[in-house]
Amino acid sequence: WTATRDKSCKLPMPKGSMGFPIIGETCHWLFQGAGFHASRRQKYGNVFKTHLLGRPLIRVTGAENVRKVLMGEHTLVSVEWPQSTSTLLGPNSLANSIGDIHRKRRKIFAKVFSHEALESYLPKIQQVIQETLRVWSSDPEPINVYRESQRMSFHMAIRVLIGFRISDEEMRFLFCTFLEFMDNVFSLPIDLPFSGYRKGIRARDALQKAIEKAIREKPLCTQGKDYTDALDVLLESAAENSSELSMQELKESTIELIFAAFATTASASTSLVMQLLRHPAVLEKLREELRARGLLHDGCLCQGELRLDTICTLKYLDCVIKEVLRLYAPVSGGYRVAMQTFELDVSGAGVMPASSSNAYAYRRSRAEGVQIPKGWSVMYSIRDTHDTSAVFKDVEAFDPDRFSPERSEDREGRFHYLPFGGGVRSCLGKQLAMLFLKLLAVELAGGSRFELATRTFARMVSVPVVHPTDGLRVKFFGLD
Ligand code: HEM
């Protein structure tokens, strides 16, 4: 491996297995899904080493460790995506920028997700969701919710973020090309004909070409605050910050935004449908909240009432979405590299409950600090941190009320609950994602009837994002 132990540091390396030469444990990771990290965490504790996607990696779980990593951005760690992701997203992406350049780019992007901008996207998001649910309801066959949610997220990204007005045929072409891009964005960086990496590069080039054509043909609205889409806001914000975005930067930003929104919201949408199916009492309580606010009459939604401010005041709706994202965090973690050797605690947050399946590894190793040597890749874990956090009572239960003002279990510490990451690289699209999921939940509670089309719920896998192995088969009926 290129990175080894720091001999000047007395602490031991984290335990773990490096798998086979070159491929390391990549195949285990791809096939075992969520079980991969859980099994190694149980064996080696909250900080363990492995070898994934062509590089040695230290995986970090537990609120206190994660806090140290996230707050150590630019001092202890810096962002470092796997090589395939980094190349496919391009040098101008936020994912690949650091320090002042990152700060400047984030400032430009921030306006894209401001309250004002979100208010202007709301009707379009609603339209995409309503159209999607109409199509699902009119299909006589059960829907593969995960696959169709990917289509819905893609439409949302294309229409709301980018504002493209393209034909159905162009939309289909872009969607298929984007799926090819996504399938290979986390691949071994081996550039050979027919390798996943090469397929990803070809898909990226085709997307960039189509996006450039659409941008050139698009009437841009850069005057005033009557935004039509995020691309307009981005251009206006860049101008306000005395920056001009080149065509290459625009193309890379566009792909990065769709990349960031696509799989995450599709995963969360699927988990939301699944949890509403599993917990009819939660669905009914959501309906009660809508009725109490005058948004639901005789089983029909009163569309005219839905403003961003109204959505923000629906407390139970907020709890439901937060709980879906706690139990099924779409992003499993974030990639960094150690800029200097530092120490972490194998026990993680020091709050491992005695009943936890990891309690043995925790007790055995809690006195041990381990070194994270300079140059090693570090992946902080979101889902495992949620799963092992002692601040959540009955951690495996779906219990939206844990986020109610009376209980607020997440109040205990910022880094126990982090579906959107944290620190200077936290999710820029968090508010947009929450709005999208809330609007979907409102439509599901207000205007749809849906039933599981299989006898049981399928097993969940976590690569590339968390989703059920069968995609979740559901029959939608629409309004009674
Ligand atoms: C970053 C989660 C939706 C845009 C992140 C990160 C997480 C995350 C965990 C931090 C990764 C890290 O630490 O390296 C999610 C989840 C979503 C979601 C769970 C949906 C449920 C979106 C949407 C957009 C978006 C809809 C925009 C359209 C971004 C961007 C970053 C980011 C641009 C990079 C920020 C930076 O590097 O400074 N997201 N995201 N995300 N997200 Fe999201």
PDB file of C-alpha atoms in Angstrom, residues 204-339:
ATOM      1  CA  ARG A 204     -19.925  11.886 -18.391  1.00  0.00           C
ATOM      2  CA  ASP A 205     -18.759  13.207 -21.793  1.00  0.00           C
ATOM      3  CA  ALA A 206     -22.160  12.497 -23.373  1.00  0.00           C
ATOM      4  CA  LEU A 207     -23.933  14.249 -20.480  1.00  0.00           C
ATOM      5  CA  GLN A 208     -21.667  17.280 -20.728  1.00  0.00           C
ATOM      6  CA  LYS A 209     -22.343  17.526 -24.461  1.00  0.00           C
ATOM      7  CA  ALA A 210     -26.132  17.354 -23.976  1.00  0.00           C
ATOM      8  CA  ILE A 211     -25.997  19.821 -21.085  1.00  0.00           C
ATOM      9  CA  GLU A 212     -23.923  22.316 -23.068  1.00  0.00           C
ATOM     10  CA  LYS A 213     -26.445  22.163 -25.915  1.00  0.00           C
ATOM     11  CA  ALA A 214     -29.361  22.658 -23.514  1.00  0.00           C
ATOM     12  CA  ILE A 215     -27.637  25.548 -21.687  1.00  0.00           C
ATOM     13  CA  ARG A 216     -26.918  27.331 -24.961  1.00  0.00           C
ATOM     14  CA  GLU A 217     -30.546  26.953 -26.063  1.00  0.00           C
ATOM     15  CA  LYS A 218     -32.024  27.853 -22.693  1.00  0.00           C
ATOM     16  CA  PRO A 219     -33.535  31.310 -22.225  1.00  0.00           C
ATOM     17  CA  LEU A 220     -31.800  32.511 -19.074  1.00  0.00           C
ATOM     18  CA  CYS A 221     -33.651  34.574 -16.504  1.00  0.00           C
ATOM     19  CA  THR A 222     -31.074  36.574 -14.589  1.00  0.00           C
ATOM     20  CA  GLN A 223     -33.117  39.582 -13.693  1.00  0.00           C
ATOM     21  CA  GLY A 224     -34.645  40.181 -10.297  1.00  0.00           C
ATOM     22  CA  LYS A 225     -35.831  37.514  -7.929  1.00  0.00           C
ATOM     23  CA  ASP A 226     -38.464  35.885 -10.063  1.00  0.00           C
ATOM     24  CA  TYR A 227     -36.331  32.785 -10.496  1.00  0.00           C
ATOM     25  CA  THR A 228     -37.334  30.042 -12.823  1.00  0.00           C
ATOM     26  CA  ASP A 229     -34.708  27.497 -11.798  1.00  0.00           C
ATOM     27  CA  ALA A 230     -31.520  26.926  -9.847  1.00  0.00           C
ATOM     28  CA  LEU A 231     -29.278  27.542 -12.838  1.00  0.00           C
ATOM     29  CA  ASP A 232     -30.649  31.093 -13.101  1.00  0.00           C
ATOM     30  CA  VAL A 233     -29.970  31.671  -9.405  1.00  0.00           C
ATOM     31  CA  LEU A 234     -26.480  30.222  -9.777  1.00  0.00           C
ATOM     32  CA  LEU A 235     -25.613  32.594 -12.611  1.00  0.00           C
ATOM     33  CA  GLU A 236     -27.032  35.577 -10.727  1.00  0.00           C
ATOM     34  CA  SER A 237     -25.206  34.606  -7.554  1.00  0.00           C
ATOM     35  CA  ALA A 238     -21.920  34.182  -9.449  1.00  0.00           C
ATOM     36  CA  ALA A 239     -22.341  37.671 -10.935  1.00  0.00           C
ATOM     37  CA  GLU A 240     -23.038  39.142  -7.467  1.00  0.00           C
ATOM     38  CA  ASN A 241     -19.848  37.532  -6.202  1.00  0.00           C
ATOM     39  CA  SER A 242     -17.876  38.999  -9.102  1.00  0.00           C
ATOM     40  CA  SER A 243     -17.272  35.570 -10.598  1.00  0.00           C
ATOM     41  CA  GLU A 244     -18.153  34.424 -14.019  1.00  0.00           C
ATOM     42  CA  LEU A 245     -18.771  30.717 -14.466  1.00  0.00           C
ATOM     43  CA  SER A 246     -17.197  29.262 -17.598  1.00  0.00           C
ATOM     44  CA  MET A 247     -19.176  26.770 -19.687  1.00  0.00           C
ATOM     45  CA  GLN A 248     -16.976  23.971 -18.273  1.00  0.00           C
ATOM     46  CA  GLU A 249     -17.771  25.072 -14.696  1.00  0.00           C
ATOM     47  CA  LEU A 250     -21.482  25.260 -15.484  1.00  0.00           C
ATOM     48  CA  LYS A 251     -21.473  21.762 -16.984  1.00  0.00           C
ATOM     49  CA  GLU A 252     -19.593  20.301 -14.025  1.00  0.00           C
ATOM     50  CA  SER A 253     -21.815  22.125 -11.512  1.00  0.00           C
ATOM     51  CA  THR A 254     -24.921  20.863 -13.292  1.00  0.00           C
ATOM     52  CA  ILE A 255     -23.768  17.252 -13.207  1.00  0.00           C
ATOM     53  CA  GLU A 256     -22.644  17.607  -9.588  1.00  0.00           C
ATOM     54  CA  LEU A 257     -26.038  18.943  -8.479  1.00  0.00           C
ATOM     55  CA  ILE A 258     -27.889  16.141 -10.250  1.00  0.00           C
ATOM     56  CA  PHE A 259     -25.399  13.617  -8.825  1.00  0.00           C
ATOM     57  CA  ALA A 260     -25.916  14.963  -5.286  1.00  0.00           C
ATOM     58  CA  ALA A 261     -29.720  15.030  -5.578  1.00  0.00           C
ATOM     59  CA  PHE A 262     -30.437  11.941  -7.647  1.00  0.00           C
ATOM     60  CA  ALA A 263     -29.630   8.825  -5.660  1.00  0.00           C
ATOM     61  CA  THR A 264     -30.091  10.419  -2.236  1.00  0.00           C
ATOM     62  CA  THR A 265     -33.651  11.644  -2.772  1.00  0.00           C
ATOM     63  CA  ALA A 266     -34.610   8.452  -4.657  1.00  0.00           C
ATOM     64  CA  SER A 267     -33.374   6.389  -1.712  1.00  0.00           C
ATOM     65  CA  ALA A 268     -35.148   8.558   0.866  1.00  0.00           C
ATOM     66  CA  SER A 269     -38.390   8.599  -1.178  1.00  0.00           C
ATOM     67  CA  THR A 270     -38.372   4.792  -1.314  1.00  0.00           C
ATOM     68  CA  SER A 271     -37.707   4.506   2.418  1.00  0.00           C
ATOM     69  CA  LEU A 272     -40.519   6.990   3.089  1.00  0.00           C
ATOM     70  CA  VAL A 273     -43.065   4.958   1.080  1.00  0.00           C
ATOM     71  CA  MET A 274     -41.825   1.788   2.791  1.00  0.00           C
ATOM     72  CA  GLN A 275     -42.192   3.225   6.311  1.00  0.00           C
ATOM     73  CA  LEU A 276     -45.667   4.629   5.612  1.00  0.00           C
ATOM     74  CA  LEU A 277     -46.687   1.161   4.419  1.00  0.00           C
ATOM     75  CA  ARG A 278     -45.189  -0.476   7.477  1.00  0.00           C
ATOM     76  CA  HIS A 279     -46.710   1.999   9.922  1.00  0.00           C
ATOM     77  CA  PRO A 280     -50.327   2.862   9.017  1.00  0.00           C
ATOM     78  CA  ALA A 281     -50.696   4.659  12.366  1.00  0.00           C
ATOM     79  CA  VAL A 282     -47.982   7.109  11.317  1.00  0.00           C
ATOM     80  CA  LEU A 283     -49.749   7.702   7.993  1.00  0.00           C
ATOM     81  CA  GLU A 284     -53.006   8.340   9.835  1.00  0.00           C
ATOM     82  CA  LYS A 285     -51.310  10.773  12.223  1.00  0.00           C
ATOM     83  CA  LEU A 286     -49.886  12.646   9.234  1.00  0.00           C
ATOM     84  CA  ARG A 287     -53.387  12.868   7.767  1.00  0.00           C
ATOM     85  CA  GLU A 288     -54.686  14.191  11.094  1.00  0.00           C
ATOM     86  CA  GLU A 289     -52.056  16.927  11.052  1.00  0.00           C
ATOM     87  CA  LEU A 290     -53.041  17.913   7.504  1.00  0.00           C
ATOM     88  CA  ARG A 291     -56.732  17.916   8.453  1.00  0.00           C
ATOM     89  CA  ALA A 292     -56.075  19.999  11.563  1.00  0.00           C
ATOM     90  CA  ARG A 293     -54.304  22.598   9.408  1.00  0.00           C
ATOM     91  CA  GLY A 294     -57.138  22.698   6.886  1.00  0.00           C
ATOM     92  CA  LEU A 295     -55.004  21.116   4.179  1.00  0.00           C
ATOM     93  CA  LEU A 296     -57.050  17.936   3.830  1.00  0.00           C
ATOM     94  CA  HIS A 297     -60.857  17.921   3.320  1.00  0.00           C
ATOM     95  CA  ASP A 298     -62.875  14.770   2.579  1.00  0.00           C
ATOM     96  CA  GLY A 299     -59.708  12.894   1.616  1.00  0.00           C
ATOM     97  CA  CYS A 300     -58.631  15.615  -0.863  1.00  0.00           C
ATOM     98  CA  LEU A 301     -55.659  17.935  -0.579  1.00  0.00           C
ATOM     99  CA  CYS A 302     -56.326  21.662  -0.758  1.00  0.00           C
ATOM    100  CA  GLN A 303     -53.415  22.495  -3.048  1.00  0.00           C
ATOM    101  CA  GLY A 304     -53.788  26.253  -2.933  1.00  0.00           C
ATOM    102  CA  GLU A 305     -52.745  26.302   0.750  1.00  0.00           C
ATOM    103  CA  LEU A 306     -49.328  24.772   0.333  1.00  0.00           C
ATOM    104  CA  ARG A 307     -46.726  27.489   0.802  1.00  0.00           C
ATOM    105  CA  LEU A 308     -43.192  26.988   2.049  1.00  0.00           C
ATOM    106  CA  ASP A 309     -44.037  28.636   5.378  1.00  0.00           C
ATOM    107  CA  THR A 310     -47.018  26.306   5.854  1.00  0.00           C
ATOM    108  CA  ILE A 311     -44.869  23.252   5.133  1.00  0.00           C
ATOM    109  CA  CYS A 312     -42.282  24.443   7.659  1.00  0.00           C
ATOM    110  CA  THR A 313     -44.880  24.586  10.451  1.00  0.00           C
ATOM    111  CA  LEU A 314     -46.065  20.970  10.046  1.00  0.00           C
ATOM    112  CA  LYS A 315     -44.255  19.491  13.060  1.00  0.00           C
ATOM    113  CA  TYR A 316     -45.249  15.851  12.777  1.00  0.00           C
ATOM    114  CA  LEU A 317     -44.376  15.815   9.073  1.00  0.00           C
ATOM    115  CA  ASP A 318     -40.922  17.102  10.020  1.00  0.00           C
ATOM    116  CA  CYS A 319     -40.535  14.305  12.614  1.00  0.00           C
ATOM    117  CA  VAL A 320     -41.512  11.616  10.082  1.00  0.00           C
ATOM    118  CA  ILE A 321     -38.975  12.733   7.484  1.00  0.00           C
ATOM    119  CA  LYS A 322     -36.218  13.091  10.098  1.00  0.00           C
ATOM    120  CA  GLU A 323     -36.920   9.585  11.394  1.00  0.00           C
ATOM    121  CA  VAL A 324     -36.828   8.091   7.870  1.00  0.00           C
ATOM    122  CA  LEU A 325     -33.437   9.743   7.359  1.00  0.00           C
ATOM    123  CA  ARG A 326     -32.167   8.480  10.729  1.00  0.00           C
ATOM    124  CA  LEU A 327     -33.144   4.863  10.183  1.00  0.00           C
ATOM    125  CA  TYR A 328     -32.301   4.772   6.477  1.00  0.00           C
ATOM    126  CA  ALA A 329     -29.682   7.468   5.958  1.00  0.00           C
ATOM    127  CA  PRO A 330     -29.187   7.444   2.172  1.00  0.00           C
ATOM    128  CA  VAL A 331     -25.500   8.438   2.297  1.00  0.00           C
ATOM    129  CA  SER A 332     -23.464   5.966   4.274  1.00  0.00           C
ATOM    130  CA  GLY A 333     -20.603   8.412   4.946  1.00  0.00           C
ATOM    131  CA  GLY A 334     -18.098  10.892   3.533  1.00  0.00           C
ATOM    132  CA  TYR A 335     -14.579  10.566   2.122  1.00  0.00           C
ATOM    133  CA  ARG A 336     -11.569  12.419   3.534  1.00  0.00           C
ATOM    134  CA  VAL A 337      -7.780  12.088   3.674  1.00  0.00           C
ATOM    135  CA  ALA A 338      -5.627  12.639   6.792  1.00  0.00           C
ATOM    136  CA  MET A 339      -3.449  15.772   6.387  1.00  0.00           C
TER     137      MET A 339
END
